[in-house]
GROMACS .gro file of C-alpha atoms in nm:
model
  347
    1MET     CA    1   6.245   4.527   1.328
    2ALA     CA    2   6.119   4.170   1.289
    3VAL     CA    3   6.472   4.031   1.264
    4ALA     CA    4   6.581   4.233   1.568
    5ALA     CA    5   6.278   4.113   1.766
    6ALA     CA    6   6.353   3.751   1.674
    7LYS     CA    7   6.715   3.793   1.782
    8ARG     CA    8   6.599   3.951   2.108
    9PHE     CA    9   6.370   3.660   2.193
   10ALA     CA   10   6.643   3.408   2.103
   11SER     CA   11   6.892   3.589   2.328
   12GLU     CA   12   6.645   3.534   2.614
   13GLY     CA   13   6.672   3.159   2.561
   14LYS     CA   14   6.347   3.112   2.371
   15ARG     CA   15   6.313   2.891   2.063
   16VAL     CA   16   6.219   3.138   1.791
   17LEU     CA   17   6.086   3.102   1.437
   18LEU     CA   18   6.114   3.412   1.218
   19ALA     CA   19   5.850   3.383   0.944
   20ILE     CA   20   5.906   3.629   0.660
   21GLN     CA   21   5.639   3.667   0.393
   22ASP     CA   22   5.836   3.898   0.163
   23PRO     CA   23   5.924   3.683  -0.143
   24THR     CA   24   6.186   3.928  -0.277
   25PRO     CA   25   6.563   3.898  -0.216
   26ALA     CA   26   6.550   4.189   0.030
   27ALA     CA   27   6.527   3.956   0.331
   28ASP     CA   28   6.815   3.743   0.199
   29TYR     CA   29   7.032   4.054   0.185
   30LEU     CA   30   6.926   4.170   0.531
   31ILE     CA   31   6.998   3.845   0.716
   32GLY     CA   32   7.297   3.745   0.504
   33GLN     CA   33   7.176   3.409   0.370
   34SER     CA   34   6.924   3.271   0.122
   35LEU     CA   35   6.585   3.190   0.268
   36THR     CA   36   6.397   2.869   0.189
   37ILE     CA   37   6.042   2.741   0.225
   38ASP     CA   38   6.155   2.517   0.513
   39PRO     CA   39   6.284   2.647   0.848
   40GLN     CA   40   6.662   2.677   0.860
   41VAL     CA   41   6.895   2.773   1.142
   42LEU     CA   42   6.991   3.140   1.150
   43ALA     CA   43   7.154   3.147   1.495
   44PRO     CA   44   7.139   2.948   1.820
   45GLN     CA   45   6.772   2.913   1.921
   46LEU     CA   46   6.667   3.097   1.603
   47TRP     CA   47   6.518   2.956   1.282
   48VAL     CA   48   6.397   3.146   0.976
   49VAL     CA   49   6.150   3.051   0.702
   50GLN     CA   50   6.020   3.229   0.394
   51LEU     CA   51   5.643   3.195   0.341
   52GLN     CA   52   5.624   3.155  -0.037
   53THR     CA   53   5.260   3.157  -0.147
   54ALA     CA   54   5.298   2.925  -0.448
   55ALA     CA   55   5.464   2.655  -0.237
   56LEU     CA   56   5.208   2.693   0.044
   57LEU     CA   57   4.926   2.668  -0.211
   58ALA     CA   58   5.060   2.342  -0.353
   59LYS     CA   59   5.097   2.197  -0.002
   60SER     CA   60   4.746   2.303   0.101
   61TRP     CA   61   4.599   2.162  -0.221
   62ASP     CA   62   4.750   1.823  -0.142
   63SER     CA   63   4.573   1.837   0.195
   64VAL     CA   64   4.245   1.920   0.020
   65LYS     CA   65   4.284   1.619  -0.208
   66GLU     CA   66   4.355   1.391   0.089
   67LEU     CA   67   4.040   1.518   0.258
   68GLU     CA   68   3.841   1.471  -0.061
   69ALA     CA   69   3.962   1.112  -0.098
   70GLN     CA   70   3.862   1.044   0.262
   71TYR     CA   71   3.500   1.153   0.213
   72LEU     CA   72   3.407   1.120  -0.156
   73ARG     CA   73   3.350   0.786  -0.326
   74THR     CA   74   3.480   0.922  -0.658
   75PRO     CA   75   3.723   1.213  -0.596
   76PHE     CA   76   3.761   1.457  -0.884
   77PHE     CA   77   4.019   1.707  -0.751
   78LYS     CA   78   4.288   1.442  -0.804
   79ALA     CA   79   4.308   1.549  -1.170
   80VAL     CA   80   4.418   1.901  -1.067
   81TYR     CA   81   4.770   1.958  -0.933
   82GLY     CA   82   4.868   2.227  -0.686
   83GLU     CA   83   5.156   2.334  -0.909
   84GLU     CA   84   4.898   2.434  -1.173
   85LEU     CA   85   4.703   2.668  -0.950
   86GLY     CA   86   4.742   3.043  -0.984
   87VAL     CA   87   4.746   3.271  -0.681
   88LEU     CA   88   4.423   3.463  -0.636
   89PRO     CA   89   4.412   3.794  -0.444
   90GLY     CA   90   4.382   3.727  -0.073
   91MET     CA   91   4.538   3.380  -0.090
   92ASP     CA   92   4.870   3.513   0.037
   93SER     CA   93   4.721   3.616   0.370
   94ALA     CA   94   4.507   3.304   0.417
   95LEU     CA   95   4.794   3.067   0.338
   96ALA     CA   96   5.037   3.261   0.559
   97LEU     CA   97   4.796   3.249   0.852
   98ASN     CA   98   4.743   2.876   0.805
   99ALA     CA   99   5.120   2.820   0.789
  100ILE     CA  100   5.165   3.009   1.118
  101ARG     CA  101   4.885   2.799   1.270
  102GLU     CA  102   5.061   2.480   1.164
  103TYR     CA  103   5.401   2.593   1.295
  104ASP     CA  104   5.237   2.688   1.624
  105ALA     CA  105   5.071   2.347   1.649
  106GLU     CA  106   5.410   2.175   1.617
  107ASN     CA  107   5.511   2.309   1.962
  108ALA     CA  108   5.869   2.331   1.835
  109TYR     CA  109   5.893   2.705   1.899
  110ASP     CA  110   5.829   2.927   2.199
  111VAL     CA  111   5.783   3.238   1.986
  112ILE     CA  112   5.692   3.300   1.622
  113VAL     CA  113   5.783   3.644   1.488
  114TYR     CA  114   5.582   3.720   1.176
  115ASP     CA  115   5.692   3.982   0.924
  116GLY     CA  116   5.417   4.049   0.670
  117PRO     CA  117   5.315   4.328   0.434
  118GLY     CA  118   5.194   4.542   0.725
  119GLY     CA  119   4.905   4.785   0.722
  120ILE     CA  120   4.541   4.693   0.679
  121THR     CA  121   4.631   4.381   0.476
  122THR     CA  122   4.800   4.223   0.777
  123LEU     CA  123   4.513   4.323   1.006
  124ARG     CA  124   4.260   4.158   0.774
  125MET     CA  125   4.472   3.842   0.788
  126TRP     CA  126   4.460   3.831   1.169
  127GLY     CA  127   4.086   3.903   1.155
  128MET     CA  128   4.013   3.607   0.926
  129PRO     CA  129   3.926   3.354   1.202
  130GLU     CA  130   3.665   3.582   1.356
  131ILE     CA  131   3.515   3.700   1.025
  132LEU     CA  132   3.503   3.352   0.871
  133SER     CA  133   3.345   3.206   1.184
  134TRP     CA  134   3.075   3.472   1.159
  135TYR     CA  135   3.010   3.389   0.791
  136THR     CA  136   2.993   3.017   0.870
  137ARG     CA  137   2.758   3.063   1.162
  138ARG     CA  138   2.533   3.327   1.008
  139PHE     CA  139   2.483   3.183   0.661
  140ARG     CA  140   2.442   2.829   0.788
  141GLN     CA  141   2.156   2.946   1.008
  142VAL     CA  142   2.005   3.156   0.728
  143PHE     CA  143   2.010   2.853   0.494
  144GLN     CA  144   1.859   2.618   0.751
  145ASP     CA  145   1.577   2.862   0.828
  146SER     CA  146   1.500   2.930   0.461
  147ASP     CA  147   1.226   2.761   0.258
  148LEU     CA  148   1.498   2.616   0.032
  149GLY     CA  149   1.681   2.463   0.326
  150ARG     CA  150   1.365   2.306   0.467
  151ALA     CA  151   1.262   2.176   0.125
  152LEU     CA  152   1.599   2.012   0.059
  153SER     CA  153   1.648   1.874   0.408
  154PRO     CA  154   1.472   1.538   0.350
  155PHE     CA  155   1.679   1.470   0.038
  156VAL     CA  156   2.024   1.574   0.164
  157GLN     CA  157   2.094   1.263   0.371
  158PRO     CA  158   2.011   1.005   0.096
  159ILE     CA  159   2.210   1.199  -0.164
  160ALA     CA  160   2.504   1.237   0.074
  161SER     CA  161   2.502   0.864   0.147
  162ALA     CA  162   2.527   0.794  -0.227
  163VAL     CA  163   2.833   1.010  -0.287
  164LEU     CA  164   3.016   1.003   0.047
  165ASN     CA  165   3.227   0.731   0.207
  166VAL     CA  166   3.094   0.821   0.550
  167ASN     CA  167   2.747   0.806   0.700
  168TRP     CA  168   2.640   1.126   0.866
  169SER     CA  169   2.327   1.121   1.076
  170GLY     CA  170   2.126   1.428   1.161
  171ASP     CA  171   2.200   1.759   0.999
  172ILE     CA  172   2.448   1.702   0.714
  173LEU     CA  173   2.602   2.042   0.789
  174ASP     CA  174   2.675   1.969   1.153
  175GLN     CA  175   3.000   1.774   1.136
  176PRO     CA  176   3.191   1.974   0.871
  177THR     CA  177   3.077   2.313   0.997
  178ASN     CA  178   3.141   2.222   1.361
  179GLN     CA  179   3.492   2.108   1.273
  180MET     CA  180   3.555   2.433   1.088
  181SER     CA  181   3.406   2.633   1.375
  182ASP     CA  182   3.646   2.464   1.619
  183VAL     CA  183   3.948   2.563   1.409
  184LEU     CA  184   3.826   2.918   1.354
  185GLY     CA  185   3.727   2.954   1.719
  186SER     CA  186   4.073   2.847   1.834
  187GLY     CA  187   4.228   3.099   1.596
  188ARG     CA  188   3.998   3.378   1.714
  189ASP     CA  189   4.072   3.300   2.080
  190ALA     CA  190   4.447   3.307   2.011
  191VAL     CA  191   4.432   3.645   1.834
  192ASN     CA  192   4.220   3.787   2.116
  193ASP     CA  193   4.468   3.668   2.382
  194ALA     CA  194   4.749   3.924   2.426
  195ASN     CA  195   4.962   3.654   2.590
  196ARG     CA  196   4.957   3.459   2.263
  197VAL     CA  197   4.939   3.715   1.980
  198ALA     CA  198   5.049   4.079   1.994
  199ALA     CA  199   5.165   4.346   1.751
  200PHE     CA  200   5.388   4.653   1.761
  201LEU     CA  201   5.348   4.971   1.561
  202VAL     CA  202   5.652   5.084   1.362
  203THR     CA  203   5.656   5.447   1.252
  204THR     CA  204   5.863   5.758   1.196
  205ALA     CA  205   5.776   6.100   1.340
  206ASP     CA  206   5.642   6.220   1.004
  207PRO     CA  207   5.285   6.349   1.066
  208ALA     CA  208   5.139   6.131   0.790
  209ALA     CA  209   5.315   5.822   0.927
  210VAL     CA  210   5.192   5.900   1.279
  211ALA     CA  211   4.834   5.941   1.156
  212THR     CA  212   4.858   5.609   0.971
  213ALA     CA  213   5.000   5.433   1.277
  214LYS     CA  214   4.718   5.565   1.496
  215TYR     CA  215   4.463   5.450   1.237
  216LEU     CA  216   4.615   5.100   1.232
  217TRP     CA  217   4.621   5.096   1.612
  218GLY     CA  218   4.247   5.153   1.623
  219SER     CA  219   4.186   4.910   1.338
  220ALA     CA  220   4.381   4.640   1.525
  221GLN     CA  221   4.127   4.659   1.806
  222GLN     CA  222   3.857   4.576   1.553
  223VAL     CA  223   4.009   4.232   1.496
  224GLY     CA  224   4.083   4.182   1.866
  225LEU     CA  225   4.459   4.222   1.818
  226THR     CA  226   4.640   4.389   2.108
  227VAL     CA  227   4.915   4.642   2.025
  228GLY     CA  228   5.200   4.636   2.275
  229GLY     CA  229   5.391   4.953   2.193
  230VAL     CA  230   5.538   5.187   1.935
  231LEU     CA  231   5.883   5.148   1.775
  232LEU     CA  232   6.013   5.480   1.642
  233ASN     CA  233   6.231   5.446   1.334
  234PRO     CA  234   6.532   5.673   1.361
  235VAL     CA  235   6.548   6.002   1.173
  236VAL     CA  236   6.789   6.263   1.305
  237GLY     CA  237   6.617   6.502   1.545
  238ASP     CA  238   6.285   6.317   1.539
  239SER     CA  239   6.076   6.274   1.850
  240LEU     CA  240   5.714   6.193   1.927
  241ASP     CA  241   5.479   6.349   2.178
  242PRO     CA  242   5.397   6.061   2.417
  243SER     CA  243   5.033   6.173   2.424
  244ASN     CA  244   4.998   6.067   2.059
  245PHE     CA  245   4.989   5.700   2.156
  246ALA     CA  246   4.906   5.697   2.529
  247PRO     CA  247   4.898   5.455   2.705
  248LEU     CA  248   5.144   5.288   2.465
  249ALA     CA  249   5.511   5.348   2.532
  250ILE     CA  250   5.720   5.492   2.246
  251THR     CA  251   6.067   5.344   2.204
  252PRO     CA  252   6.316   5.540   1.990
  253LEU     CA  253   6.557   5.307   1.814
  254PRO     CA  254   6.914   5.366   1.690
  255LYS     CA  255   6.998   5.378   1.322
  256PHE     CA  256   7.075   5.035   1.183
  257ALA     CA  257   7.390   5.019   0.972
  258ASN     CA  258   7.667   4.775   0.877
  259GLN     CA  259   7.476   4.475   1.013
  260ASN     CA  260   7.517   4.608   1.366
  261TRP     CA  261   7.234   4.414   1.526
  262ASP     CA  262   7.355   4.440   1.886
  263ALA     CA  263   7.261   4.806   1.937
  264LEU     CA  264   6.920   4.762   1.774
  265VAL     CA  265   6.838   4.445   1.968
  266ALA     CA  266   6.945   4.604   2.298
  267ALA     CA  267   6.728   4.911   2.235
  268LEU     CA  268   6.406   4.714   2.189
  269PRO     CA  269   6.150   4.737   2.472
  270ASP     CA  270   6.009   4.444   2.665
  271LEU     CA  271   5.824   4.263   2.386
  272ASN     CA  272   5.618   4.063   2.636
  273ARG     CA  273   5.436   4.358   2.787
  274ALA     CA  274   5.140   4.363   2.549
  275ALA     CA  275   4.925   4.180   2.802
  276SER     CA  276   4.927   4.491   3.023
  277MET     CA  277   4.772   4.705   2.748
  278PRO     CA  278   4.397   4.780   2.734
  279SER     CA  279   4.188   4.487   2.614
  280PRO     CA  280   4.007   4.550   2.284
  281VAL     CA  281   3.675   4.444   2.441
  282ALA     CA  282   3.560   4.441   2.803
  283ILE     CA  283   3.211   4.328   2.915
  284ASP     CA  284   3.068   4.439   3.250
  285LEU     CA  285   2.761   4.226   3.326
  286GLU     CA  286   2.675   4.414   3.647
  287ARG     CA  287   2.652   4.745   3.463
  288SER     CA  288   2.522   4.584   3.141
  289THR     CA  289   2.792   4.754   2.937
  290VAL     CA  290   3.036   4.661   2.663
  291ARG     CA  291   3.350   4.872   2.631
  292LEU     CA  292   3.552   4.876   2.309
  293PHE     CA  293   3.895   5.035   2.299
  294LEU     CA  294   3.910   5.229   1.969
  295PRO     CA  295   4.210   5.465   1.974
  296GLY     CA  296   4.278   5.676   1.669
  297PHE     CA  297   3.911   5.719   1.582
  298THR     CA  298   3.665   5.997   1.647
  299LYS     CA  299   3.297   5.964   1.736
  300GLN     CA  300   3.203   6.048   1.377
  301GLN     CA  301   3.412   5.756   1.244
  302VAL     CA  302   3.236   5.493   1.454
  303LYS     CA  303   2.902   5.334   1.361
  304LEU     CA  304   2.697   5.097   1.576
  305THR     CA  305   2.421   4.861   1.461
  306GLN     CA  306   2.242   4.572   1.632
  307TYR     CA  307   2.094   4.259   1.476
  308GLY     CA  308   1.957   3.995   1.712
  309PRO     CA  309   2.214   3.882   1.971
  310GLU     CA  310   2.505   4.056   1.797
  311VAL     CA  311   2.634   4.411   1.790
  312THR     CA  312   2.823   4.530   1.483
  313ILE     CA  313   3.086   4.800   1.520
  314GLU     CA  314   3.218   4.981   1.214
  315ALA     CA  315   3.530   5.194   1.255
  316GLY     CA  316   3.746   5.302   0.966
  317ASP     CA  317   3.744   5.023   0.708
  318GLN     CA  318   3.685   4.742   0.958
  319ARG     CA  319   3.371   4.577   1.095
  320ARG     CA  320   3.349   4.362   1.404
  321ASN     CA  321   3.055   4.150   1.519
  322ILE     CA  322   3.036   4.106   1.895
  323ILE     CA  323   2.822   3.830   2.043
  324VAL     CA  324   2.701   3.953   2.380
  325PRO     CA  325   2.666   3.714   2.676
  326PRO     CA  326   2.331   3.534   2.726
  327SER     CA  327   2.228   3.774   3.004
  328LEU     CA  328   2.250   4.065   2.758
  329ALA     CA  329   2.133   3.880   2.447
  330GLY     CA  330   1.798   4.003   2.324
  331LYS     CA  331   1.825   4.331   2.512
  332PRO     CA  332   1.822   4.640   2.291
  333VAL     CA  333   2.103   4.893   2.307
  334GLN     CA  334   1.993   5.174   2.539
  335GLY     CA  335   2.277   5.410   2.465
  336ALA     CA  336   2.632   5.451   2.341
  337LYS     CA  337   2.898   5.712   2.402
  338PHE     CA  338   3.254   5.766   2.287
  339GLN     CA  339   3.476   5.865   2.578
  340ASP     CA  340   3.854   5.856   2.637
  341GLN     CA  341   3.917   5.636   2.330
  342TYR     CA  342   3.644   5.392   2.438
  343LEU     CA  343   3.308   5.319   2.281
  344ILE     CA  344   3.081   5.236   2.576
  345ILE     CA  345   2.759   5.053   2.489
  346THR     CA  346   2.483   5.022   2.747
  347PHE     CA  347   2.207   4.759   2.730
   0.00000   0.00000   0.00000
């Protein structure tokens, strides 16, 4: 499906990068050539790259060492080489997301089609900017307000001046955390913008597959990722009740065989229509309400808690922290109801 989508965008005249995270030879076999860690031409207007975690780790480590040398008087990471580092669980997703961010920043492509492991692992990857920004913001404030933070504050600046090449005035955490917050904020805004990042569900008509797809649809809303439609993998005689995924359109696709891409590419729906789908979050200041689109979940599967200016929504195996606008901040939640696939919170 990812290859077909990339071919479809390229046929529309867009410059397309197909980023495949699968490190096995399966993708080589499918596209008919060996993939590399650098983008290579697959067809006119279409490039393909394989996101190999070990290579991405070595490249990122070099960037870390450059940053260290810029700030520390006596760098110590220079004695460790990226080629030595093992891959820890979760690194695959973080490195893939950073690689996509870097390719996007190059402005060399109009569209990037990402093919990852799918499922909840991929959703956690797209949720990283929002979750990490919350951790940075929350724990920074907790540390600054703690007795330990206040006790250490007078000593931080002199110690930093002794070990750093730069002179930071004010709060020593301000510059590095603000820079990180800018990067994470840009990533979060991109994921939350259906005109920039969108996903499609791929399923068969098997009841278990349908239930899983609906669960992932709801979970995608928890990271602010808009789902644009459903692609139905072909099994003879299969069909889906449109009400299963309303308001998403279900597109049955032909069986792919003998490298016949034309029929599959032609059968794909309009891949740009995600922006017309319901937004994951909508805030109505006049009515003092926050509406969250949570398809695939029942009332019993959704939990709501409030701490300070934030509201935390738990649905399935995902949590989302929503910062309400200043006019609603500080107001307690007056009520919540689950109606027509929406969680409606009233302040």
